Short mmCIF file of C-alpha atoms and ligand atoms in Angstrom, two decimals:
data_model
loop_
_atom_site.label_atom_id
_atom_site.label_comp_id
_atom_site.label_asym_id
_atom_site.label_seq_id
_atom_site.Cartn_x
_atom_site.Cartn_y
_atom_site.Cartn_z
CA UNK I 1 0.43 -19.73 -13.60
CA UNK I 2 1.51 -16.64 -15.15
CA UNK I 3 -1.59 -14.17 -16.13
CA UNK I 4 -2.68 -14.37 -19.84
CA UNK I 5 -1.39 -10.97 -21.79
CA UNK I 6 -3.98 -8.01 -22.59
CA UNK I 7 -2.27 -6.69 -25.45
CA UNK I 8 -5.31 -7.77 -28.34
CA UNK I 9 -7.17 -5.58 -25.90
CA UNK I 10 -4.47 -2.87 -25.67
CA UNK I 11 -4.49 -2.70 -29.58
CA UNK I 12 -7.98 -3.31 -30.74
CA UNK I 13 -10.48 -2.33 -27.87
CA UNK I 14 -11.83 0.81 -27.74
CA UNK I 15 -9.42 3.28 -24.84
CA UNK I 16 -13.07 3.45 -23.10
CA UNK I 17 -12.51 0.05 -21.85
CA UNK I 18 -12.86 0.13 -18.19
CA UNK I 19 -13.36 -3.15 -16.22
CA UNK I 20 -10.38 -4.92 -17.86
CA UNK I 21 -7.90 -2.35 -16.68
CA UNK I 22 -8.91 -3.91 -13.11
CA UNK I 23 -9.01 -7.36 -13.89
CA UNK I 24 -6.01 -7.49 -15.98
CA UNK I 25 -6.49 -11.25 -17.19
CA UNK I 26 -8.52 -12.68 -19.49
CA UNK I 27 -11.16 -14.78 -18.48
CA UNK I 28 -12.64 -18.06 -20.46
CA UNK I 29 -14.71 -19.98 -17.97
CA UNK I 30 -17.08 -19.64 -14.88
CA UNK I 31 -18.89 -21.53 -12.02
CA UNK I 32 -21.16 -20.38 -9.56
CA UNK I 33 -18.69 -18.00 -7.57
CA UNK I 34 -15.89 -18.56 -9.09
CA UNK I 35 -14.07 -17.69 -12.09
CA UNK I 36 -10.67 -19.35 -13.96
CA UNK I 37 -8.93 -17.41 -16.72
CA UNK I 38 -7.17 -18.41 -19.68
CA UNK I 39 -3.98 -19.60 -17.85
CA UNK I 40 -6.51 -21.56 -15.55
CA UNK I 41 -5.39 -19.07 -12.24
CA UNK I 42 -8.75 -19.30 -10.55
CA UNK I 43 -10.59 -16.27 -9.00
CA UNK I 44 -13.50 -15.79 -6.53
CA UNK I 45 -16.08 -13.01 -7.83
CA UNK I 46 -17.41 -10.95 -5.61
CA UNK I 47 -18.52 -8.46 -8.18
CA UNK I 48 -20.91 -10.79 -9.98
CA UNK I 49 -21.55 -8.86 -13.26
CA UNK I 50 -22.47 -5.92 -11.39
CA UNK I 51 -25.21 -7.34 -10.19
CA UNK I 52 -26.20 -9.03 -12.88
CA UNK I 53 -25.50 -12.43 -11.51
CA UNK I 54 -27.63 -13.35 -8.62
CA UNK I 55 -27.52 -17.01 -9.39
CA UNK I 56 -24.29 -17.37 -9.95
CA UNK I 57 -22.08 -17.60 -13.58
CA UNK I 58 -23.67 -20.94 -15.28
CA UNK I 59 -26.42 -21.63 -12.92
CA UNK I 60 -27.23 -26.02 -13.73
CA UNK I 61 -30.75 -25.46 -12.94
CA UNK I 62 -31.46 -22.27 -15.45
CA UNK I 63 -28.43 -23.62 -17.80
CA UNK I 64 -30.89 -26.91 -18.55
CA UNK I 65 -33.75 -24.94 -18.86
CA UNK I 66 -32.11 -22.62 -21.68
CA UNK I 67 -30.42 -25.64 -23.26
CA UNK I 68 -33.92 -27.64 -24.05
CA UNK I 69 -35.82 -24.50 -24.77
CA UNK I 70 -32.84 -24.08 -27.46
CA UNK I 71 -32.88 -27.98 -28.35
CA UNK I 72 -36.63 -28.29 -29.28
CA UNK I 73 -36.17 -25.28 -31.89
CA UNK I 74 -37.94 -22.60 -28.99
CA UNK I 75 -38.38 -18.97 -30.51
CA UNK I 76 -35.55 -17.00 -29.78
CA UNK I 77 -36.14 -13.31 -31.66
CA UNK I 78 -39.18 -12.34 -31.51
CA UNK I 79 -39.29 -8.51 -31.38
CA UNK I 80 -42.25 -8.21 -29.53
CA UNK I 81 -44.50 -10.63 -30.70
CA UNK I 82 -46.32 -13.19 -28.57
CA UNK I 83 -44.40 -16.20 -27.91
CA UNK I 84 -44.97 -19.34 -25.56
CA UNK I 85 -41.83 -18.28 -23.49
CA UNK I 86 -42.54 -14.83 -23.15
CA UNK I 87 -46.24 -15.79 -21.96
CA UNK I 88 -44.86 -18.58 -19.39
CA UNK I 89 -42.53 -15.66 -18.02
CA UNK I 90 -45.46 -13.17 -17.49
CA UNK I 91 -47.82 -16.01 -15.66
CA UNK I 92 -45.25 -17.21 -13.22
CA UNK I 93 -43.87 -13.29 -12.95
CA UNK I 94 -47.56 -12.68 -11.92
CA UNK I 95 -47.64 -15.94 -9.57
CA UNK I 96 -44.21 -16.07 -7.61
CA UNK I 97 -43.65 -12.34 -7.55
CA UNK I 98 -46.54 -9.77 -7.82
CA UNK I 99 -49.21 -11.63 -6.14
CA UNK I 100 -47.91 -12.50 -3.13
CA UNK I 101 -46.71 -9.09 -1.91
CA UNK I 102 -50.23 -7.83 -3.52
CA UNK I 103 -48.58 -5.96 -6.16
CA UNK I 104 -50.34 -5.17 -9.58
CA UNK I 105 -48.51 -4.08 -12.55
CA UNK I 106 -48.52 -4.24 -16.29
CA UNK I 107 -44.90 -5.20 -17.70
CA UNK I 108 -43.53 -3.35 -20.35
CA UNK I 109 -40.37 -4.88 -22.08
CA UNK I 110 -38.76 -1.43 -22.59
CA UNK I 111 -35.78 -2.96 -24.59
CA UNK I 112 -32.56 -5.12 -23.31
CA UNK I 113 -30.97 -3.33 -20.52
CA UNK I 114 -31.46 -0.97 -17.68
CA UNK I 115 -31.07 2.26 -19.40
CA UNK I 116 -33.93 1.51 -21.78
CA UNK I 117 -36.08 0.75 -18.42
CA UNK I 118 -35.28 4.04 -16.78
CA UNK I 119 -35.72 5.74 -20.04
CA UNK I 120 -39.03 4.07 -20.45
CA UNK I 121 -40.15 4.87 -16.95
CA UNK I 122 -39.29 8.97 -17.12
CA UNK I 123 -41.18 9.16 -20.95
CA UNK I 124 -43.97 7.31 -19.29
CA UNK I 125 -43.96 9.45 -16.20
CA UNK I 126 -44.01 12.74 -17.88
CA UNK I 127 -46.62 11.49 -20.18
CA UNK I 128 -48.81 10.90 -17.16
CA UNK I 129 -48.34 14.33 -15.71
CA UNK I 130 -47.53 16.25 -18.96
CA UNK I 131 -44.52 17.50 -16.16
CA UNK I 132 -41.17 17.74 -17.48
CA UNK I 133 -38.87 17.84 -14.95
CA UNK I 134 -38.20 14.57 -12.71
CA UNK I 135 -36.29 14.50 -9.54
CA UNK I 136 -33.09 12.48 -8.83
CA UNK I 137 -31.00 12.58 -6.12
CA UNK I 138 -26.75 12.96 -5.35
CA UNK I 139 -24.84 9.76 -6.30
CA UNK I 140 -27.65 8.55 -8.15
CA UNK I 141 -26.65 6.36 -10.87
CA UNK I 142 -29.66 5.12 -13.81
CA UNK I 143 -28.10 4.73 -16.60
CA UNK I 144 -25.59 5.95 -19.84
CA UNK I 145 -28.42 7.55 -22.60
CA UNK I 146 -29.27 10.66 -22.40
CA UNK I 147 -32.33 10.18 -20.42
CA UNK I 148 -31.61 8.29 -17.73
CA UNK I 149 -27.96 10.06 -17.71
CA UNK I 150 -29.41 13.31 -17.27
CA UNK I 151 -31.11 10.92 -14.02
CA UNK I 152 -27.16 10.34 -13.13
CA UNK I 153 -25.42 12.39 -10.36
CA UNK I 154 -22.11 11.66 -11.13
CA UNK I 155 -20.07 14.44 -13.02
CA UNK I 156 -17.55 12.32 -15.05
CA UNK I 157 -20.24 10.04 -16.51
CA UNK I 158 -22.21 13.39 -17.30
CA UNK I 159 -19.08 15.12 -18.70
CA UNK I 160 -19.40 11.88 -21.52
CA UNK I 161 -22.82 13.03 -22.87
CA UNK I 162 -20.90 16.05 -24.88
CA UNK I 163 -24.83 17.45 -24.94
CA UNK I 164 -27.03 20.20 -22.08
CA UNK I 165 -28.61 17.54 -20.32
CA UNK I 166 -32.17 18.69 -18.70
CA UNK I 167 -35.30 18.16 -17.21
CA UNK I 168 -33.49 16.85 -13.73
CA UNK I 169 -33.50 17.99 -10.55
CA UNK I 170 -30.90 17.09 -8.18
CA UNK I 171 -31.58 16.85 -4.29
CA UNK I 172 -29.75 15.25 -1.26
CA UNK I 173 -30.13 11.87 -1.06
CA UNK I 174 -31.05 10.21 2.58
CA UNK I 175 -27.87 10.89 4.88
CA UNK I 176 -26.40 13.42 2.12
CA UNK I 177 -25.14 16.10 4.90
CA UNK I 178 -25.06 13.01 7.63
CA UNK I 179 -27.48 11.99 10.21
CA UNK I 180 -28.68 15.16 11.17
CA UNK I 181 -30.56 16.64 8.30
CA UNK I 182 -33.78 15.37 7.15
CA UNK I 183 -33.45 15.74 3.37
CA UNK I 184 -36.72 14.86 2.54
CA UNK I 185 -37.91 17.68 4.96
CA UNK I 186 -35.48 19.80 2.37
CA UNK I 187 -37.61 18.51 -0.35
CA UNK I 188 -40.51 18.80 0.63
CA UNK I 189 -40.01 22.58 1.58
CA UNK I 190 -38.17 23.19 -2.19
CA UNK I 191 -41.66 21.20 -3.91
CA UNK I 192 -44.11 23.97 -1.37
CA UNK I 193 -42.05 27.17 -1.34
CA UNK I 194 -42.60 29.25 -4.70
CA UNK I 195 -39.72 30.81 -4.47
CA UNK I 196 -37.41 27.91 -4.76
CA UNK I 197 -37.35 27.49 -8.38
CA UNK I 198 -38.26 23.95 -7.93
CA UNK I 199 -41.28 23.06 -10.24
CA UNK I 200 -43.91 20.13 -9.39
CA UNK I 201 -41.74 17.54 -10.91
CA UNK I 202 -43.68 14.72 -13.32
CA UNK I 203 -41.56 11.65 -11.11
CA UNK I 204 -39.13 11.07 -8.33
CA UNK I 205 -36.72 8.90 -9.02
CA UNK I 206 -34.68 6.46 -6.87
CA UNK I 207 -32.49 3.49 -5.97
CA UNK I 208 -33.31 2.43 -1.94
CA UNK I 209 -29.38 1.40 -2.13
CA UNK I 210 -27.21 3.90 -4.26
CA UNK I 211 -24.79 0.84 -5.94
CA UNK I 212 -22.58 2.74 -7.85
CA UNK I 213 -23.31 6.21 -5.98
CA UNK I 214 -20.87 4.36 -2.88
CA UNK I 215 -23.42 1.97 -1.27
CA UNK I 216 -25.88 4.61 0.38
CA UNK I 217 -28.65 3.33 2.27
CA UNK I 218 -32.06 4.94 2.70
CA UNK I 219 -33.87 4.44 5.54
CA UNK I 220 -37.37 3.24 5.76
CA UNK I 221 -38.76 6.37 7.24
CA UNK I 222 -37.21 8.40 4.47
CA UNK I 223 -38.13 5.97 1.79
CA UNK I 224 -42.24 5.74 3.14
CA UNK I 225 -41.66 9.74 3.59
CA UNK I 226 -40.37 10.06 0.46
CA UNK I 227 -44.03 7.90 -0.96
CA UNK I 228 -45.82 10.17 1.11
CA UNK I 229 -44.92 13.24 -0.19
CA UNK I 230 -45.11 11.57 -3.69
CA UNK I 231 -48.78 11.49 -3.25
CA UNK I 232 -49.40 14.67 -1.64
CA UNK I 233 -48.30 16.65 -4.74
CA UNK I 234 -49.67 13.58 -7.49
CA UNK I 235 -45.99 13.16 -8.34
CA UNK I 236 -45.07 9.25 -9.34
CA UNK I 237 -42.79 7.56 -7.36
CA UNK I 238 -40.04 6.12 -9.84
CA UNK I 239 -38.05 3.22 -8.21
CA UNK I 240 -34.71 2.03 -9.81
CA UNK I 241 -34.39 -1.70 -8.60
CA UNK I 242 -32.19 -2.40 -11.88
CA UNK I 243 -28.78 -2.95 -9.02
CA UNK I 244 -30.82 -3.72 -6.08
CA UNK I 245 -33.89 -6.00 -7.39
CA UNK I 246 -33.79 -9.63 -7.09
CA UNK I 247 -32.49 -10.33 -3.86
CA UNK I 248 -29.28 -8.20 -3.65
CA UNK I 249 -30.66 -6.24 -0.44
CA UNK I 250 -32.60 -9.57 0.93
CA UNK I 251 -35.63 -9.45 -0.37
CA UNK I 252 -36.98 -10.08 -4.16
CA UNK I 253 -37.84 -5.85 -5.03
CA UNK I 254 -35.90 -3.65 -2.80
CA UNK I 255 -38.11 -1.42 -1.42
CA UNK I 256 -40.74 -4.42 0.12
CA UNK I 257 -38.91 -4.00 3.50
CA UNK I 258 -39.96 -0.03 3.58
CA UNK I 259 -43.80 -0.93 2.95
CA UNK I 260 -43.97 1.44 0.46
CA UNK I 261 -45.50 0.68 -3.23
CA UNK I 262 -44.03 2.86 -5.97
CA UNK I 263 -45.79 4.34 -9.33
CA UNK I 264 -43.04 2.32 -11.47
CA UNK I 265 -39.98 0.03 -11.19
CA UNK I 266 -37.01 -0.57 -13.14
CA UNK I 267 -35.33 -3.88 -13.48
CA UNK I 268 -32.87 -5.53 -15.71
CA UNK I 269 -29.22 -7.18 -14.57
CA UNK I 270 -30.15 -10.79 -12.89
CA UNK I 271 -33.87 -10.78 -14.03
CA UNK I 272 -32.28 -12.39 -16.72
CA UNK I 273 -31.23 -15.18 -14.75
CA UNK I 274 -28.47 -16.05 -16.62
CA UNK I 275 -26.40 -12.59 -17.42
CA UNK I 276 -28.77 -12.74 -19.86
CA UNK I 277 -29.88 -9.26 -21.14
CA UNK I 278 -33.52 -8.63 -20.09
CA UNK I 279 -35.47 -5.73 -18.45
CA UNK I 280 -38.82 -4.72 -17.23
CA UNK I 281 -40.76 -1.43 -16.62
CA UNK I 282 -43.31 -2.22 -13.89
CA UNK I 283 -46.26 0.02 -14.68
CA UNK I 284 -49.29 0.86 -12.28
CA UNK I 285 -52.27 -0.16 -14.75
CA UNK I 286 -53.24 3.56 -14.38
CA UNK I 287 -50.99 4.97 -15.72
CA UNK I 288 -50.01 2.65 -18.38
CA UNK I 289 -51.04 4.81 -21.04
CA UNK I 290 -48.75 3.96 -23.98
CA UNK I 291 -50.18 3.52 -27.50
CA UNK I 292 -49.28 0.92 -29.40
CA UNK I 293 -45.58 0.93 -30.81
CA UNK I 294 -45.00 4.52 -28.78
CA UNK I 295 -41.91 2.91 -27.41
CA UNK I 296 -40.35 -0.17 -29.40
CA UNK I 297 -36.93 -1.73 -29.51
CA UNK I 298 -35.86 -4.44 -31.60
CA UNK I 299 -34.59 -6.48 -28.68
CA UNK I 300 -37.73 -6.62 -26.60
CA UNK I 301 -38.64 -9.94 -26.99
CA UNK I 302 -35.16 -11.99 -25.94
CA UNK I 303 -36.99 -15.60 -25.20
CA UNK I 304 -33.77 -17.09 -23.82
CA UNK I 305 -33.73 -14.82 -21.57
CA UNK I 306 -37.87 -14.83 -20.62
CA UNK I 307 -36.68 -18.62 -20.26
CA UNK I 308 -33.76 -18.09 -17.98
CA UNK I 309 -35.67 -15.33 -15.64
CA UNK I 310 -38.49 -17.90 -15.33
CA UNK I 311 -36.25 -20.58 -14.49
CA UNK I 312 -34.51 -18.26 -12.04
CA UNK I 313 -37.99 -17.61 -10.59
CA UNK I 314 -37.66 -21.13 -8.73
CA UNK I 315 -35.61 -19.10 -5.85
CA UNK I 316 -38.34 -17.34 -5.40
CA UNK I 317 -41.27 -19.76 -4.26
CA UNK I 318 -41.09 -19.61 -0.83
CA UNK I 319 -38.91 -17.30 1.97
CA UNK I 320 -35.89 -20.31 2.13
CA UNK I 321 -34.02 -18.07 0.07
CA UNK I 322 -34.37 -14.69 1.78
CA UNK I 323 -33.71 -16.73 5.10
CA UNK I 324 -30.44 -18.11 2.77
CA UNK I 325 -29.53 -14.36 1.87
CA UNK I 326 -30.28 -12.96 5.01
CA UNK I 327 -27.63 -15.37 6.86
CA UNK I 328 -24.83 -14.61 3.98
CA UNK I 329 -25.36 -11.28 4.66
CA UNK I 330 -24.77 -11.23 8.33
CA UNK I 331 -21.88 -13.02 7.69
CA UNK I 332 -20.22 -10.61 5.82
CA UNK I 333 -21.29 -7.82 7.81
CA UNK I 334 -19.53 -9.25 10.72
CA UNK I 335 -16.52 -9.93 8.96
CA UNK I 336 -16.42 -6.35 7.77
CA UNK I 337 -17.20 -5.13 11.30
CA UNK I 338 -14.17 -7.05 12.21
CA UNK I 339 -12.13 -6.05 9.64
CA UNK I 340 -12.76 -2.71 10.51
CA UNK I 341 -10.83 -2.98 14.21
CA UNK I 342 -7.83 -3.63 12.48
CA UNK I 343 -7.62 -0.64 10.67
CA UNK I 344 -6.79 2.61 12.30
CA UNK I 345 -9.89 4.13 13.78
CA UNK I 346 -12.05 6.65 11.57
CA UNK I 347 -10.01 5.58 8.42
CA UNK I 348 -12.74 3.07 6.93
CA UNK I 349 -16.52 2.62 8.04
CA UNK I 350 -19.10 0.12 6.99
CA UNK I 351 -21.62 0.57 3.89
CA UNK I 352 -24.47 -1.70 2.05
CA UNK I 353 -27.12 -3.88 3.24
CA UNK I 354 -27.92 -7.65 2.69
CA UNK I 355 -25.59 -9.00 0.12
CA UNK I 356 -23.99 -5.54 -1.10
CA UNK I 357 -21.86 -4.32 2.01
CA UNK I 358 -18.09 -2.97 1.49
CA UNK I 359 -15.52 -0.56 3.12
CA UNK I 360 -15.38 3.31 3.21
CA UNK I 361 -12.11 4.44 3.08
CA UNK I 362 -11.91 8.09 4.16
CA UNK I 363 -8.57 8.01 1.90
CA UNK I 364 -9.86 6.80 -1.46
CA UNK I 365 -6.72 5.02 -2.93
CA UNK I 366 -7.04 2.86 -0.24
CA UNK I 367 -10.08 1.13 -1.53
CA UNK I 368 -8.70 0.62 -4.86
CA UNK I 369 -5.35 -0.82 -3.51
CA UNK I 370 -7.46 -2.93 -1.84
CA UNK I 371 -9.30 -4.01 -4.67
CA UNK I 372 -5.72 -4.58 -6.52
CA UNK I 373 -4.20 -6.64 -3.94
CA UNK I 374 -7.80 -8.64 -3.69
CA UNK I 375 -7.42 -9.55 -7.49
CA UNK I 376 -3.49 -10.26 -6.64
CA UNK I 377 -4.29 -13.08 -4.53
CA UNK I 378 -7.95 -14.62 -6.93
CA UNK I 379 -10.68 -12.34 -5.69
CA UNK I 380 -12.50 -9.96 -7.93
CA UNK I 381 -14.22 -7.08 -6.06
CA UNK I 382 -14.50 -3.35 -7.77
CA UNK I 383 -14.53 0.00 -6.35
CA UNK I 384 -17.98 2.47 -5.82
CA UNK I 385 -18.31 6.03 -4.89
CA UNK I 386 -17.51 9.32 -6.20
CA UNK I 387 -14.34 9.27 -5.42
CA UNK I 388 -14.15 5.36 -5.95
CA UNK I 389 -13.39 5.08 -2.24
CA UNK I 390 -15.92 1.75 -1.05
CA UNK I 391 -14.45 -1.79 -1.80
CA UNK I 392 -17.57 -3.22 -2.42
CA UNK I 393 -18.30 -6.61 -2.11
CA UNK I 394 -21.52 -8.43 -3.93
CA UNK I 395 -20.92 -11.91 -4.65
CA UNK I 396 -23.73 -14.29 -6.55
CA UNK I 397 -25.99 -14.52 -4.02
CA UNK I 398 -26.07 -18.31 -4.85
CA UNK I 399 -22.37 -18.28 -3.41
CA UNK I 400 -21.53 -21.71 -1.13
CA UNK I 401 -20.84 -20.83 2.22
CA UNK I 402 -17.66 -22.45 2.01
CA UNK I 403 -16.48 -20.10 -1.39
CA UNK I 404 -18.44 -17.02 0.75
CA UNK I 405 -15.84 -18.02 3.41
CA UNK I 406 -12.80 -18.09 1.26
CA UNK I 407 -13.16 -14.73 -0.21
CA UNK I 408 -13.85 -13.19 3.00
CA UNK I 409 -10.06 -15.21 4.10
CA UNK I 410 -8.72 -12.95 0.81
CA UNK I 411 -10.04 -9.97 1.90
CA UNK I 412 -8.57 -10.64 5.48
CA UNK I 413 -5.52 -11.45 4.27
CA UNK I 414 -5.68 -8.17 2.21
CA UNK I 415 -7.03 -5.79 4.97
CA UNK I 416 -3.82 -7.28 7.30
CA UNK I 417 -1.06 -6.65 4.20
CA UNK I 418 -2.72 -2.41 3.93
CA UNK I 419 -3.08 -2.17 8.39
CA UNK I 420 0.88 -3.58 8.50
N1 LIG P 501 -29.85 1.75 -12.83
C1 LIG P 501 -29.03 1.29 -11.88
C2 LIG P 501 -29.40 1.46 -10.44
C3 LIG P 501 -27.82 0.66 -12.23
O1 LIG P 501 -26.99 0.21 -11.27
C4 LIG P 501 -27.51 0.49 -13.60
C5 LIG P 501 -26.23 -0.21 -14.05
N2 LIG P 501 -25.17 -0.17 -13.21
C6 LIG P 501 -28.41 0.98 -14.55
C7 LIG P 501 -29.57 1.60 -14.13
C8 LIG P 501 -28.14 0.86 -16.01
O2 LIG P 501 -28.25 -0.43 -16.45
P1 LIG P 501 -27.56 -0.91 -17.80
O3 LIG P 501 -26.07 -0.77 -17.59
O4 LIG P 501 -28.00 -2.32 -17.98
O5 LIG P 501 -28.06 -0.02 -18.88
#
């Protein structure tokens, strides 16, 4: 069937519009991985609401869960009062997730999406410390207010602020001049030597898996170095799990695989369970220093969605769905490895871990005709990196083999049509 037309969006959206110039069609209904629009063409999503759709678009078991709570009347604004949902949420939070991996933080509901948790996390941070300057690294991406923006390494989203943005400092993320430079060894000299200008920053922040900054991975050593030196000089360890938390990289928080226990963590996207907007701030109880009301939002309290992220917490009750993640993953990475052989050696490399991998393409355009063709033929995958040059592919992590194994057809088929 032909594709619906764009042109209500042409005339009445706002030119900022970005995803819809991609996915020119317009969508009206969605299933686990897959995605039908208006004209009933059907589409395979391997972009999952950047990230924001672990379980899958209409999950049954969190759908039923949302429905009753709705049915029987259940609280649904509650600013930040206390409400039977929201206290259900926090206990089996507590049980499924913090407790097991002997974690203990207070939760903060720093508003409805990621930006308000980074933004929650740096006030809190420099609060602690009384420190104004944080530390963020290349590529990093945290969010579009000013706050977590001026956290953003990435010039054209900068360029949007129209205001000085301050209080960051920018240093090389792990592999930032390749394998052969230890960049936290470059940090930690700029934090010790007076004369680099650098001041004791209040926080470090970081993603262990730059999403948006092209799919960068940090290593374990530089992630437990990077702790390290985080507690040599009393600065808080800040991690950004907004894009990676909640399975993407295989496990529930991203950074459990490194060992390493940071000051604060940011999530939002599929903690909402549903693409339901919801975030956290994970706060060490020592420095959760707030006074009452210091930080408010009239969207903290969104019960369907402390319904849907408890219902989504069912995943997360024993290690069958790492183990499920874990054998997705590999899947796709040899795929991609295969992929790779047809393409003309040193023009595209592998990126990502566990269920966010994609393609390098040392000629940029390449990724996005890649992307174009991909949508062509009914899969939806977007572009990452500075230069928009990784195809990146991070399907619900709920996907059916089967769907998982269809996509990965598209892309072949794709990757064949741009070697010919
Ligand atoms: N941090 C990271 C790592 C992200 O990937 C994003 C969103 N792409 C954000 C923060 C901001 O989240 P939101 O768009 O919900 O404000």
């Amino acid at each position: 069937a032909d594709k619906p037309s764009m042109q209500v969006f042409e005339q009445l959206e706002s030119e900022v519009r970005s995803y819809c110039r991609s996915f020119t069609t317009v969508f009206s209904k969605a299933t686990g991985a897959k995605m039908w629009d208006a004209n009933s063409n059907e589409y395979i999503d391997f972009f999952a609401g950047a990230g924001s759709l672990n379980y899958g678009h209409n999950n049954p078991a969190i759908r039923r869960k949302i429905v009753d709570y709705m049915l029987e009347d259940g609280i649904t604004h509650s600013l930040d009062m206390a409400t039977k949902a929201k206290e259900s949420f926090l206990t089996t939070f507590d049980e499924t997730i913090l407790e097991p991996r002997n974690l203990t933080y207070k939760v903060m509901f720093p508003g409805p999406t990621g930006t308000n948790s980074v933004e929650s996390a740096l006030k809190i941070a420099r609060k602690v410390t009384g420190r104004n300057t944080v530390i963020s690294f290349t590529n990093a991406f945290h969010g579009m207010t000013l706050g977590s923006l001026a956290a953003t390494g990435n010039g054209y989203k900068r360029a949007g602020a129209g205001v000085a943005l301050g209080g960051t400092a920018f240093m090389p993320y792990d592999g930032y001049f390749g394998d052969n430079v230890n960049t936290v060894e470059y940090l930690a000299k700029m934090l010790e030597d007076p004369g680099s200008g650098v001041e004791t920053p209040a926080a470090v922040i970081l993603e262990t898996v730059q999403g948006e900054g092209g799919l960068n991975v940090a290593s374990r050593q530089w992630l437990q170095d990077i702790e390290k030196l985080c507690r040599k000089h009393d600065i808080l360890l800040i991690v950004d799990d907004v894009q990676m938390g909640c399975g993407r990289t295989g496990t529930f928080f991203s950074f459990e695989e490194a060992g390493i226990k940071p000051d604060i963590v940011c999530l939002s996207k599929s903690i909402g369970g549903y693409g339901l907007p919801l975030a956290l701030t994970l706060i060490s109880p020592k420095y959760d220093i707030w006074k009452p009301g210091e930080h408010n939002g009239t969207f903290r309290g969104n019960n369907l969605g402390f319904v849907a992220a408890e219902a989504a917490l069912a995943y997360w009750k024993d290690d069958s769905f790492t183990r499920d993640i874990k054998g997705k993953a590999d899947a796709i990475r040899s795929t991609l490895n295969r992929l790779i052989e047809k393409m003309p050696e040193g023009s595209v490399k592998h990126k990502g871990k566990g269920m966010i991998q994609g393609l390098s393409f040392t000629e940029p355009e390449m990724a996005s005709k890649l992307c174009g063709l991909a949508f062509e033929r009914g899969l939806i995958m977007e572009t990452s990196g500075p230069f928009d040059e990784v195809a990146k592919l991070m399907p619900p992590l709920t996907i059916e083999p089967a769907v998982l194994e269809a996509g990965l057809k598209i892309l072949e088929g794709c990757v064949d049509k741009l070697a010919a």
